[in-house]
Amino acid sequence: MTLKDIRKVLIIGSGTMGLRIGLQSAWSGFETIIHDIHPESFETARKVQSRIVKHLIEQGLMDEITAATTLRRIKFTTNLQEAASDVDLVSESVIEDLEVKREVWRKLASFCPDHTIFTTNTSYLLPSQMAEDSGRPGRFCAFHFHDVFHANVVDIMPHAGTDPWVSDLLMELGPVLRQTPILVKKEAAGYVFNQMLMALIGAAGALVTYDIASIEDVDHSWMGNFKMEMGPFGILDAIGLDTAWHVTSNQRDGRSQRFAELLRSYLDEGKKGVKSGAGFYNYPDPAYRQPGFIHQVN
């Protein structure tokens, strides 16, 4: 396959990442299908996509005609077999649970044409853990997005059995999707940025769970010293506390387990971060954005 052979893209999962990858795919000219087993999530996805498009228009990055054309290119469906029947590339963004992902890939293996390229947007799992389930390990590769629109870097991480032309093609596809592609030369949980990020998040979690500093003071320290717009706990709210819990709960060290317990306590209260309206902070107007959270020197 070459870049011109990719015309139709299937996004698995209409959550925070799936809806953004799908929107970028459509904006980049690809016919885009977004699949989810929860049809009630489609309304939320459409609303978020509309807000993103409005913001892009306000920034002068997209005009009204392009916006309308982009949104028309996106189709939502719960019928996986029908959605997968003639796609050229799959991008999977389901929950960070290995067994759930494996089950999805086993279904796609029987539904997709032989030429389809399979990519996973997993944050910490390795492509080699799912490649055989896909039925085409040579065409299987991690293609990991961040925010998509603000943090527009995409990681290409092949496993040992990925055909070299697949990662080469994904490196070409990255700029088409308005992303800066980086090649992760060997499998590594967390890729590049997330390894650095989790070092920060892990340290922040330990400071709180070992009662060294409060959540707000950890963020005060980070934001005040580096002049950042948010601190580690604001970042966690943006990532999603459910996603962070899945990552930390799978780490076996005591520090991670203590932090996972803290995250679980928030999740038990329905607090997932920005997407639920509450996490470590309340949204849409969190305390760290309020005047006086960080003293400004004139």
Coordinates of N, CA and C in Angstrom, one line a residue, residues 46-151:
R46 N -20.4 14.2 19.0 CA -20.7 15.2 18.0 C -20.6 16.6 18.6
K47 N -21.1 16.7 19.8 CA -21.0 18.1 20.5 C -19.6 18.5 20.7
V48 N -18.7 17.6 21.1 CA -17.3 17.9 21.3 C -16.7 18.3 20.0
Q49 N -16.9 17.5 19.0 CA -16.4 17.8 17.7 C -16.8 19.2 17.2
S50 N -18.1 19.5 17.4 CA -18.6 20.8 17.0 C -17.9 21.9 17.7
R51 N -17.6 21.7 19.0 CA -16.9 22.7 19.8 C -15.5 22.9 19.3
I52 N -14.8 21.8 18.9 CA -13.4 21.9 18.4 C -13.4 22.6 17.1
V53 N -14.4 22.3 16.2 CA -14.5 22.9 14.9 C -14.7 24.4 15.1
K54 N -15.6 24.8 16.0 CA -15.8 26.2 16.3 C -14.6 26.9 16.7
H55 N -13.8 26.3 17.5 CA -12.5 26.9 18.0 C -11.5 27.0 16.9
L56 N -11.5 26.0 16.0 CA -10.6 26.1 14.9 C -11.0 27.2 13.9
I57 N -12.2 27.4 13.8 CA -12.7 28.6 12.9 C -12.3 29.9 13.6
E58 N -12.5 30.0 14.9 CA -12.2 31.2 15.6 C -10.7 31.5 15.5
Q59 N -9.9 30.5 15.4 CA -8.4 30.6 15.3 C -8.0 30.9 13.9
G60 N -8.9 30.8 12.9 CA -8.5 31.1 11.5 C -7.9 29.9 10.9
L61 N -8.0 28.7 11.5 CA -7.4 27.5 10.9 C -8.4 26.7 10.0
M62 N -9.6 27.0 10.1 CA -10.7 26.3 9.3 C -11.7 27.3 8.9
D63 N -12.3 27.3 7.7 CA -13.4 28.1 7.4 C -14.7 27.4 7.5
E64 N -15.8 28.1 7.3 CA -17.1 27.5 7.5 C -17.4 26.4 6.5
I65 N -17.0 26.5 5.3 CA -17.3 25.5 4.3 C -16.5 24.3 4.6
T66 N -15.2 24.4 4.9 CA -14.4 23.3 5.3 C -14.9 22.5 6.5
A67 N -15.4 23.3 7.5 CA -16.0 22.7 8.7 C -17.2 21.9 8.4
A68 N -18.1 22.4 7.5 CA -19.3 21.6 7.2 C -18.9 20.3 6.4
T69 N -18.0 20.5 5.5 CA -17.5 19.3 4.7 C -16.9 18.3 5.6
T70 N -16.1 18.7 6.5 CA -15.4 17.8 7.5 C -16.4 17.0 8.3
L71 N -17.4 17.7 8.8 CA -18.3 17.0 9.7 C -19.2 16.0 8.9
R72 N -19.4 16.4 7.6 CA -20.2 15.4 6.7 C -19.5 14.2 6.4
R73 N -18.1 14.2 6.5 CA -17.3 13.0 6.2 C -17.4 12.0 7.3
I74 N -17.9 12.3 8.4 CA -17.9 11.5 9.6 C -19.2 10.7 9.7
K75 N -19.2 9.4 9.8 CA -20.3 8.6 10.1 C -20.1 7.8 11.4
F76 N -21.2 7.7 12.2 CA -21.2 7.0 13.4 C -22.0 5.7 13.3
T77 N -21.5 4.6 13.9 CA -22.2 3.4 13.8 C -21.9 2.4 14.9
T78 N -22.9 1.6 15.3 CA -22.6 0.5 16.2 C -22.4 -0.8 15.5
N79 N -22.6 -0.9 14.2 CA -22.4 -2.1 13.4 C -21.0 -2.2 13.0
L80 N -20.2 -3.0 13.7 CA -18.8 -3.2 13.5 C -18.5 -3.9 12.1
Q81 N -19.2 -4.9 11.9 CA -19.0 -5.7 10.7 C -19.2 -4.9 9.4
E82 N -20.3 -4.1 9.4 CA -20.6 -3.3 8.3 C -19.6 -2.2 8.1
A83 N -19.2 -1.6 9.3 CA -18.2 -0.5 9.2 C -16.8 -0.9 8.7
A84 N -16.5 -2.1 9.1 CA -15.1 -2.6 8.7 C -15.0 -3.2 7.4
S85 N -16.1 -3.4 6.7 CA -16.1 -4.2 5.4 C -15.2 -3.7 4.3
D86 N -15.0 -2.4 4.2 CA -14.1 -1.9 3.1 C -13.2 -0.7 3.6
V87 N -12.7 -0.8 4.8 CA -11.8 0.2 5.3 C -10.3 -0.1 4.9
D88 N -9.6 1.0 4.8 CA -8.1 0.9 4.5 C -7.2 1.0 5.7
L89 N -7.7 1.6 6.8 CA -6.9 1.8 8.0 C -7.8 1.8 9.2
V90 N -7.4 1.1 10.2 CA -8.2 1.1 11.5 C -7.3 1.8 12.6
S91 N -8.0 2.7 13.3 CA -7.3 3.3 14.5 C -8.2 2.9 15.7
E92 N -7.6 2.1 16.6 CA -8.4 1.6 17.8 C -8.0 2.5 19.1
S93 N -9.1 3.0 19.7 CA -9.0 3.8 20.9 C -10.0 3.3 22.0
V94 N -10.1 2.0 22.2 CA -11.0 1.5 23.3 C -10.3 1.6 24.6
I95 N -11.0 1.2 25.7 CA -10.5 1.3 27.0 C -9.1 0.6 27.2
E96 N -8.3 1.1 28.0 CA -6.9 0.6 28.2 C -6.9 -0.7 29.0
D97 N -7.5 -1.7 28.4 CA -7.7 -3.1 29.0 C -7.3 -4.1 27.9
L98 N -6.3 -4.9 28.2 CA -5.7 -5.7 27.2 C -6.7 -6.7 26.6
E99 N -7.5 -7.4 27.5 CA -8.5 -8.4 27.0 C -9.6 -7.7 26.2
V100 N -10.0 -6.5 26.5 CA -11.0 -5.8 25.7 C -10.4 -5.5 24.3
K101 N -9.2 -5.1 24.3 CA -8.6 -4.7 23.0 C -8.4 -6.0 22.2
R102 N -7.9 -7.1 22.8 CA -7.7 -8.3 22.1 C -9.0 -8.8 21.4
E103 N -10.1 -8.7 22.2 CA -11.4 -9.1 21.6 C -11.8 -8.3 20.4
V104 N -11.6 -7.0 20.5 CA -11.9 -6.1 19.4 C -11.1 -6.5 18.2
W105 N -9.8 -6.8 18.4 CA -8.9 -7.1 17.2 C -9.3 -8.5 16.6
R106 N -9.7 -9.4 17.5 CA -10.1 -10.7 16.9 C -11.4 -10.5 16.0
K107 N -12.3 -9.6 16.4 CA -13.4 -9.4 15.5 C -13.0 -8.7 14.2
L108 N -12.2 -7.7 14.4 CA -11.7 -7.0 13.2 C -11.0 -7.8 12.2
A109 N -10.3 -8.8 12.7 CA -9.5 -9.8 11.9 C -10.4 -10.4 10.9
S110 N -11.6 -10.7 11.3 CA -12.6 -11.4 10.4 C -13.4 -10.5 9.5
F111 N -13.5 -9.2 10.0 CA -14.4 -8.3 9.3 C -13.7 -7.4 8.2
C112 N -12.4 -7.1 8.4 CA -11.7 -6.2 7.5 C -11.1 -6.9 6.3
P113 N -11.0 -6.1 5.2 CA -10.3 -6.7 4.0 C -8.9 -7.0 4.3
D114 N -8.3 -7.8 3.5 CA -6.9 -8.3 3.7 C -5.9 -7.1 3.7
H115 N -6.2 -6.1 2.9 CA -5.3 -5.0 2.7 C -5.2 -4.0 3.9
T116 N -6.2 -4.1 4.8 CA -6.4 -3.1 5.9 C -5.2 -3.0 6.8
I117 N -4.7 -1.8 7.1 CA -3.7 -1.6 8.1 C -4.3 -1.5 9.5
F118 N -3.8 -2.1 10.5 CA -4.3 -2.1 11.8 C -3.4 -1.3 12.7
T119 N -4.0 -0.3 13.4 CA -3.2 0.5 14.4 C -3.9 0.6 15.7
T120 N -3.1 0.7 16.8 CA -3.7 0.8 18.1 C -3.2 2.1 18.7
N121 N -4.1 2.8 19.4 CA -3.8 4.1 20.0 C -3.5 3.9 21.5
T122 N -3.2 2.7 21.9 CA -2.9 2.4 23.3 C -1.8 3.3 23.9
S123 N -2.0 3.7 25.2 CA -1.0 4.5 25.8 C 0.1 3.8 26.4
Y124 N -0.1 2.6 26.9 CA 0.9 1.8 27.7 C 1.0 0.4 27.3
L125 N 0.0 -0.2 26.7 CA 0.1 -1.6 26.3 C 1.0 -1.7 25.0
L126 N 1.6 -2.8 24.8 CA 2.5 -3.0 23.6 C 1.8 -3.6 22.4
P127 N 2.1 -3.2 21.2 CA 1.5 -3.8 20.0 C 1.7 -5.3 19.9
S128 N 2.8 -5.8 20.4 CA 3.1 -7.2 20.3 C 2.1 -8.0 21.2
Q129 N 1.4 -7.4 22.2 CA 0.5 -8.1 23.0 C -0.9 -8.3 22.3
M130 N -1.1 -7.6 21.2 CA -2.3 -7.7 20.4 C -2.1 -8.2 19.0
A131 N -0.9 -8.1 18.5 CA -0.7 -8.3 17.1 C -1.2 -9.6 16.5
E132 N -1.0 -10.7 17.3 CA -1.5 -12.0 16.8 C -3.0 -12.1 16.8
D133 N -3.6 -11.4 17.7 CA -5.1 -11.4 17.7 C -5.7 -10.7 16.5
S134 N -4.9 -9.8 15.9 CA -5.4 -9.1 14.7 C -5.4 -10.0 13.4
G135 N -4.7 -11.2 13.5 CA -4.6 -12.0 12.3 C -3.7 -11.6 11.3
R136 N -3.1 -10.4 11.4 CA -2.1 -9.9 10.4 C -1.1 -9.1 11.2
P137 N -0.2 -9.8 11.9 CA 0.8 -9.1 12.7 C 1.7 -8.2 11.9
G138 N 2.0 -8.6 10.7 CA 2.8 -7.7 9.9 C 2.3 -6.4 9.5
R139 N 1.0 -6.2 9.6 CA 0.3 -5.0 9.3 C -0.2 -4.3 10.5
F140 N 0.3 -4.7 11.7 CA -0.1 -4.2 13.0 C 1.0 -3.3 13.6
C141 N 0.6 -2.1 14.0 CA 1.5 -1.1 14.6 C 0.8 -0.2 15.5
A142 N 1.5 0.3 16.5 CA 1.0 1.3 17.4 C 1.1 2.7 16.7
F143 N 0.0 3.4 16.7 CA 0.0 4.8 16.1 C -0.7 5.6 17.1
H144 N 0.1 6.2 18.0 CA -0.4 6.8 19.2 C -0.5 8.3 19.2
F145 N -1.7 8.8 19.3 CA -1.9 10.3 19.3 C -1.9 10.8 20.7
H146 N -1.7 12.1 20.8 CA -1.8 12.8 22.1 C -3.1 13.6 22.2
D147 N -3.1 14.9 22.2 CA -4.4 15.7 22.2 C -4.9 15.8 20.8
V148 N -4.1 15.6 19.8 CA -4.4 15.6 18.3 C -4.4 17.1 17.8
F149 N -5.1 18.0 18.5 CA -5.2 19.4 18.0 C -4.2 20.3 18.7
H150 N -4.1 20.2 19.9 CA -3.1 21.1 20.7 C -1.7 20.4 20.8
A151 N -1.7 19.2 21.2 CA -0.5 18.4 21.3 C -0.4 17.5 20.1

